[in-house]
Coordinates of C-alpha atoms in Angstrom, one line a residue:
E2 CA 118.5 127.2 230.4
K3 CA 120.3 123.8 230.2
D4 CA 123.1 123.0 232.6
M5 CA 126.3 123.2 230.6
S6 CA 127.5 119.8 232.0
S7 CA 124.4 118.0 230.6
P8 CA 124.7 116.0 227.4
G9 CA 121.7 117.9 226.0
W10 CA 123.6 121.2 226.3
L11 CA 126.5 120.0 224.1
Q12 CA 124.1 118.5 221.6
R13 CA 122.1 121.8 221.4
F14 CA 125.4 123.8 221.1
E15 CA 126.5 121.6 218.1
T16 CA 123.1 122.2 216.4
L17 CA 123.4 125.9 216.9
R18 CA 127.0 125.9 215.6
H19 CA 126.0 124.0 212.5
D20 CA 123.1 126.4 211.8
Y21 CA 125.4 129.4 212.3
E22 CA 128.2 128.0 210.1
H23 CA 125.6 127.2 207.4
H24 CA 124.3 130.7 207.6
I25 CA 127.8 132.2 207.2
D26 CA 128.5 129.9 204.2
E27 CA 125.2 130.9 202.6
E28 CA 126.0 134.6 203.0
E29 CA 129.5 134.2 201.6
D30 CA 128.3 132.1 198.6
E31 CA 125.1 134.1 197.8
V32 CA 124.9 137.5 199.4
F33 CA 128.5 138.5 199.1
A34 CA 128.7 137.3 195.5
R35 CA 125.7 139.4 194.6
A36 CA 127.0 142.4 196.5
R37 CA 130.2 142.2 194.5
E38 CA 128.3 142.3 191.3
V39 CA 126.1 145.3 192.3
I40 CA 128.9 147.3 194.0
G41 CA 131.7 146.7 191.5
A42 CA 135.3 145.9 192.1
E43 CA 136.6 149.4 192.8
E44 CA 134.0 150.2 195.5
N45 CA 134.3 146.7 196.9
D46 CA 138.0 147.2 197.4
A47 CA 137.3 150.5 199.1
F48 CA 134.9 148.8 201.5
G49 CA 137.5 146.2 202.2
D50 CA 140.2 148.8 203.0
R51 CA 137.8 150.6 205.3
F52 CA 136.9 147.3 207.0
L53 CA 140.5 146.4 207.6
K54 CA 141.3 149.8 209.0
R55 CA 138.3 149.7 211.3
K56 CA 139.2 146.2 212.4
A57 CA 142.7 147.3 213.4
E58 CA 141.2 150.3 215.3
E59 CA 138.9 147.9 217.2
R60 CA 141.7 145.6 218.1
N61 CA 143.7 148.5 219.4
L62 CA 140.7 149.5 221.6
I63 CA 140.5 146.0 223.0
A64 CA 144.2 146.0 223.8
K65 CA 143.9 149.4 225.5
K66 CA 140.9 148.2 227.6
R67 CA 142.9 145.1 228.6
E68 CA 145.8 147.3 229.7
D69 CA 143.5 149.6 231.6
S70 CA 141.8 146.7 233.4
L71 CA 145.2 145.3 234.5
E72 CA 146.1 148.6 236.1
D73 CA 143.0 148.7 238.3

């Protein structure tokens, strides 16, 4: 609800960014490490492969939507 030009907005944004980055670091250090142990290397690699394939598909969808929007 703050005006983006106010100093309070930038300060709040920096706080949220810090909290977000801390959360991501925590997941990478703790949650993902534990998941690797539980899942195992082979299945973990399969998840990684599926993720990369899906990521490419999603990027292609974004590119297609951009093309479509330029045609309108």
